[in-house]
mmCIF file of C-alpha atoms in Angstrom:
data_model
loop_
_atom_site.group_PDB
_atom_site.id
_atom_site.type_symbol
_atom_site.label_atom_id
_atom_site.label_comp_id
_atom_site.label_asym_id
_atom_site.label_seq_id
_atom_site.Cartn_x
_atom_site.Cartn_y
_atom_site.Cartn_z
ATOM 1 C CA VAL A 1149 124.183 122.302 124.933
ATOM 2 C CA SER A 1150 127.804 122.955 125.911
ATOM 3 C CA VAL A 1151 130.465 122.436 123.237
ATOM 4 C CA LEU A 1152 134.244 122.540 123.557
ATOM 5 C CA ASP A 1153 136.096 123.606 120.409
ATOM 6 C CA LEU A 1154 139.394 121.822 121.093
ATOM 7 C CA GLY A 1155 142.373 123.465 119.380
ATOM 8 C CA CYS A 1156 140.169 126.244 118.022
ATOM 9 C CA GLY A 1157 142.908 127.849 115.914
ATOM 10 C CA THR A 1158 141.757 131.202 114.582
ATOM 11 C CA GLY A 1159 138.098 130.486 115.325
ATOM 12 C CA ALA A 1160 136.138 129.438 112.232
ATOM 13 C CA SER A 1161 134.410 126.584 114.081
ATOM 14 C CA THR A 1162 134.051 128.690 117.224
ATOM 15 C CA TRP A 1163 132.272 131.400 115.244
ATOM 16 C CA PHE A 1164 129.930 128.854 113.638
ATOM 17 C CA LEU A 1165 129.069 127.195 116.964
ATOM 18 C CA CYS A 1166 128.368 130.570 118.596
ATOM 19 C CA ARG A 1167 126.220 131.657 115.678
ATOM 20 C CA GLU A 1168 124.187 128.447 116.009
ATOM 21 C CA GLY A 1169 123.435 129.230 119.658
ATOM 22 C CA PHE A 1170 125.561 126.696 121.512
ATOM 23 C CA LYS A 1171 127.240 127.453 124.835
ATOM 24 C CA VAL A 1172 130.779 127.467 123.454
ATOM 25 C CA TYR A 1173 134.142 127.024 125.104
ATOM 26 C CA ALA A 1174 137.199 127.338 122.884
ATOM 27 C CA VAL A 1175 140.790 126.515 123.743
ATOM 28 C CA ASP A 1176 144.033 126.626 121.845
ATOM 29 C CA GLY A 1177 147.670 126.309 122.864
ATOM 30 C CA SER A 1178 148.523 129.517 121.010
ATOM 31 C CA LYS A 1179 147.876 132.878 122.652
ATOM 32 C CA THR A 1180 148.044 134.525 119.227
ATOM 33 C CA ALA A 1181 145.334 132.189 117.881
ATOM 34 C CA VAL A 1182 143.028 132.947 120.823
ATOM 35 C CA GLU A 1183 143.556 136.691 120.298
ATOM 36 C CA LYS A 1184 142.581 136.246 116.629
ATOM 37 C CA VAL A 1185 139.396 134.441 117.702
ATOM 38 C CA GLN A 1186 138.502 137.394 119.930
ATOM 39 C CA LYS A 1187 138.930 139.771 116.971
ATOM 40 C CA LEU A 1188 136.986 137.501 114.607
ATOM 41 C CA LEU A 1189 134.004 137.314 116.936
ATOM 42 C CA GLY A 1190 133.802 141.074 117.395
ATOM 43 C CA ASN A 1191 130.179 141.928 118.202
ATOM 44 C CA ILE A 1192 128.705 138.426 118.042
ATOM 45 C CA PRO A 1193 126.051 138.307 120.783
ATOM 46 C CA ASN A 1194 126.716 134.736 121.929
ATOM 47 C CA LYS A 1195 130.276 135.078 123.242
ATOM 48 C CA PRO A 1196 132.317 131.933 123.926
ATOM 49 C CA TYR A 1197 134.566 131.256 126.887
ATOM 50 C CA LEU A 1198 138.089 131.521 125.370
ATOM 51 C CA CYS A 1199 141.358 130.450 126.921
ATOM 52 C CA VAL A 1200 144.898 129.435 126.138
ATOM 53 C CA ALA A 1201 145.370 125.844 127.292
ATOM 54 C CA ASP A 1202 147.165 122.622 126.502
ATOM 55 C CA ALA A 1203 144.697 120.084 125.056
ATOM 56 C CA ALA A 1204 146.277 117.457 127.331
ATOM 57 C CA LYS A 1205 145.685 119.571 130.481
ATOM 58 C CA LEU A 1206 142.282 121.192 130.117
ATOM 59 C CA PRO A 1207 141.200 123.708 132.785
ATOM 60 C CA PHE A 1208 137.686 122.264 133.179
ATOM 61 C CA GLU A 1209 135.885 120.102 135.718
ATOM 62 C CA ASP A 1210 135.107 116.452 135.022
ATOM 63 C CA ASN A 1211 131.941 115.788 132.982
ATOM 64 C CA THR A 1212 131.545 119.393 131.779
ATOM 65 C CA PHE A 1213 130.702 119.141 128.061
ATOM 66 C CA ASP A 1214 127.868 117.641 126.042
ATOM 67 C CA CYS A 1215 130.036 117.654 122.927
ATOM 68 C CA ILE A 1216 133.692 118.153 122.006
ATOM 69 C CA ALA A 1217 134.870 119.041 118.497
ATOM 70 C CA ASP A 1218 138.440 118.522 117.304
ATOM 71 C CA ILE A 1219 139.215 119.937 113.868
ATOM 72 C CA GLY A 1220 142.874 119.050 113.324
ATOM 73 C CA CYS A 1221 144.227 119.200 116.873
ATOM 74 C CA ILE A 1222 144.755 115.527 117.695
ATOM 75 C CA THR A 1223 146.549 114.686 114.446
ATOM 76 C CA SER A 1224 149.306 117.168 115.343
ATOM 77 C CA ASN A 1225 150.753 114.940 118.068
ATOM 78 C CA THR A 1226 152.792 111.849 118.776
ATOM 79 C CA SER A 1227 151.074 108.704 120.085
ATOM 80 C CA LYS A 1228 151.803 109.796 123.658
ATOM 81 C CA GLY A 1229 150.210 113.188 123.065
ATOM 82 C CA ILE A 1230 147.206 111.637 121.322
ATOM 83 C CA ASN A 1231 146.589 109.374 124.326
ATOM 84 C CA GLU A 1232 146.965 112.275 126.777
ATOM 85 C CA ILE A 1233 144.459 114.388 124.820
ATOM 86 C CA LEU A 1234 141.957 111.541 124.504
ATOM 87 C CA THR A 1235 142.252 110.914 128.263
ATOM 88 C CA GLU A 1236 141.377 114.571 128.877
ATOM 89 C CA ILE A 1237 138.503 114.420 126.398
ATOM 90 C CA PHE A 1238 137.083 111.444 128.287
ATOM 91 C CA ARG A 1239 137.491 113.279 131.602
ATOM 92 C CA VAL A 1240 135.713 116.499 130.593
ATOM 93 C CA LEU A 1241 133.028 114.908 128.383
ATOM 94 C CA LYS A 1242 129.710 114.125 130.084
ATOM 95 C CA PRO A 1243 128.509 110.499 130.122
ATOM 96 C CA SER A 1244 126.823 109.790 126.767
ATOM 97 C CA GLY A 1245 128.510 112.941 125.413
ATOM 98 C CA SER A 1246 129.605 113.123 121.779
ATOM 99 C CA PHE A 1247 133.109 113.567 120.452
ATOM 100 C CA PHE A 1248 133.726 114.587 116.846
ATOM 101 C CA SER A 1249 137.193 114.601 115.292
ATOM 102 C CA SER A 1250 138.201 115.624 111.785
ATOM 103 C CA TYR A 1251 141.447 116.011 109.859
ATOM 104 C CA LEU A 1252 142.930 112.788 111.172
ATOM 105 C CA PHE A 1253 145.322 112.419 108.249
ATOM 106 C CA SER A 1254 145.946 108.997 106.701
ATOM 107 C CA SER A 1255 149.075 107.597 105.070
ATOM 108 C CA LYS A 1256 147.483 108.302 101.669
ATOM 109 C CA THR A 1257 148.087 112.017 102.275
ATOM 110 C CA SER A 1258 150.951 113.391 100.168
ATOM 111 C CA GLY A 1259 154.039 113.874 102.320
ATOM 112 C CA SER A 1260 153.231 111.094 104.785
ATOM 113 C CA ASP A 1261 156.527 109.392 103.904
ATOM 114 C CA LEU A 1262 158.649 112.558 104.040
ATOM 115 C CA GLY A 1263 160.326 114.501 106.836
ATOM 116 C CA THR A 1264 161.723 113.093 110.057
ATOM 117 C CA GLU A 1265 160.094 109.937 111.413
ATOM 118 C CA LEU A 1266 159.497 110.368 115.157
ATOM 119 C CA GLU A 1267 157.737 107.005 115.599
ATOM 120 C CA PRO A 1268 155.653 104.749 113.365
ATOM 121 C CA ASN A 1269 153.051 106.890 111.522
ATOM 122 C CA THR A 1270 154.346 110.155 113.011
ATOM 123 C CA ARG A 1271 156.524 112.632 111.127
ATOM 124 C CA ARG A 1272 157.851 116.123 111.602
ATOM 125 C CA ASN A 1273 159.308 118.736 109.263
ATOM 126 C CA ILE A 1274 157.510 117.473 106.186
ATOM 127 C CA PRO A 1275 159.081 119.505 103.366
ATOM 128 C CA GLU A 1276 156.276 119.477 100.779
ATOM 129 C CA GLY A 1277 152.627 118.708 100.237
ATOM 130 C CA PRO A 1278 149.468 119.716 102.084
ATOM 131 C CA VAL A 1279 150.927 119.145 105.569
ATOM 132 C CA ALA A 1280 154.307 120.770 104.891
ATOM 133 C CA ASP A 1281 155.790 123.076 107.492
ATOM 134 C CA ILE A 1282 153.068 122.585 110.118
ATOM 135 C CA GLY A 1283 155.067 120.596 112.654
ATOM 136 C CA THR A 1284 154.303 117.104 113.911
ATOM 137 C CA ILE A 1285 151.673 115.054 112.055
ATOM 138 C CA HIS A 1286 150.400 111.594 112.952
ATOM 139 C CA PHE A 1287 149.025 109.600 110.001
ATOM 140 C CA PHE A 1288 146.235 107.329 111.263
ATOM 141 C CA THR A 1289 144.786 103.997 110.178
ATOM 142 C CA ARG A 1290 141.178 102.974 110.903
ATOM 143 C CA THR A 1291 142.396 100.221 113.226
ATOM 144 C CA GLU A 1292 144.590 102.649 115.106
ATOM 145 C CA ILE A 1293 141.748 105.141 115.573
ATOM 146 C CA LYS A 1294 139.520 102.433 117.062
ATOM 147 C CA LYS A 1295 142.337 101.330 119.380
ATOM 148 C CA PHE A 1296 143.282 104.851 120.569
ATOM 149 C CA TRP A 1297 139.655 105.769 121.210
ATOM 150 C CA LYS A 1298 138.738 102.475 122.924
ATOM 151 C CA ASN A 1299 141.838 102.589 125.161
ATOM 152 C CA ASN A 1300 140.665 105.999 126.349
ATOM 153 C CA GLY A 1301 137.051 105.060 127.102
ATOM 154 C CA LEU A 1302 135.465 106.339 123.897
ATOM 155 C CA THR A 1303 133.277 104.230 121.629
ATOM 156 C CA VAL A 1304 133.663 104.960 117.923
ATOM 157 C CA THR A 1305 130.259 105.106 116.245
ATOM 158 C CA GLU A 1306 131.386 106.118 112.761
ATOM 159 C CA ILE A 1307 134.572 106.550 110.727
ATOM 160 C CA ASN A 1308 134.407 108.199 107.325
ATOM 161 C CA THR A 1309 137.102 109.229 104.878
ATOM 162 C CA LEU A 1310 137.410 112.379 102.823
ATOM 163 C CA ARG A 1311 139.887 112.411 99.958
ATOM 164 C CA ARG A 1312 140.630 115.290 97.631
ATOM 165 C CA THR A 1313 143.476 116.706 95.636
ATOM 166 C CA ASP A 1314 145.235 120.049 95.752
ATOM 167 C CA CYS A 1315 147.458 122.060 93.386
ATOM 168 C CA ASN A 1316 145.744 120.774 90.245
ATOM 169 C CA GLY A 1317 145.963 117.152 91.378
ATOM 170 C CA LEU A 1318 149.625 117.272 92.435
ATOM 171 C CA TYR A 1319 148.873 116.441 96.081
ATOM 172 C CA THR A 1320 146.379 114.138 97.766
ATOM 173 C CA ILE A 1321 144.711 115.049 101.045
ATOM 174 C CA ASP A 1322 143.161 112.018 102.755
ATOM 175 C CA TYR A 1323 141.742 112.157 106.249
ATOM 176 C CA TYR A 1324 139.320 110.483 108.604
ATOM 177 C CA ILE A 1325 136.255 112.005 110.219
ATOM 178 C CA VAL A 1326 135.306 110.200 113.442
ATOM 179 C CA SER A 1327 132.237 110.284 115.650
ATOM 180 C CA ALA A 1328 132.393 108.734 119.120
ATOM 181 C CA VAL A 1329 130.563 108.713 122.444
ATOM 182 C CA LYS A 1330 131.576 108.396 126.057
ATOM 183 C CA ILE A 1331 129.806 105.373 127.506
#
């Protein structure tokens, strides 16, 4: 089973997927992040294919992957970027392939009303809270997720919510976890 770790960051999910025996491909827009993944994996026998790439311009053939995992990549974009990434996901995902996305922040997340509004539900330069100082964040609704995914050829099969607090209850972290398929 081939899995793309989209926006792999420093490689926690990549490491897990390799350890579990999947054929793993991992991409991130940051060269530094990809270098950290290489160091993290060290002597792991099941090496992934690693590359620096824009999630909206993936260097893979059509219908390549059985599964794609996004752990916090999509939420860090404007609506335009989200659509571009979902279009690429559809392109590189095999028919009947699975797409899993997590950390799609909701408006119940502390800081969702702070910073500079770039467009409805999208902010940048959030000064405090769990998404402070990490750039652009889009705060999703369930309806919006279904619309984005459907408009890009993906069928949502499940949407769940995870809510927790941080800093002794000072901040709320609320995000969606979405499963979808390419039909």
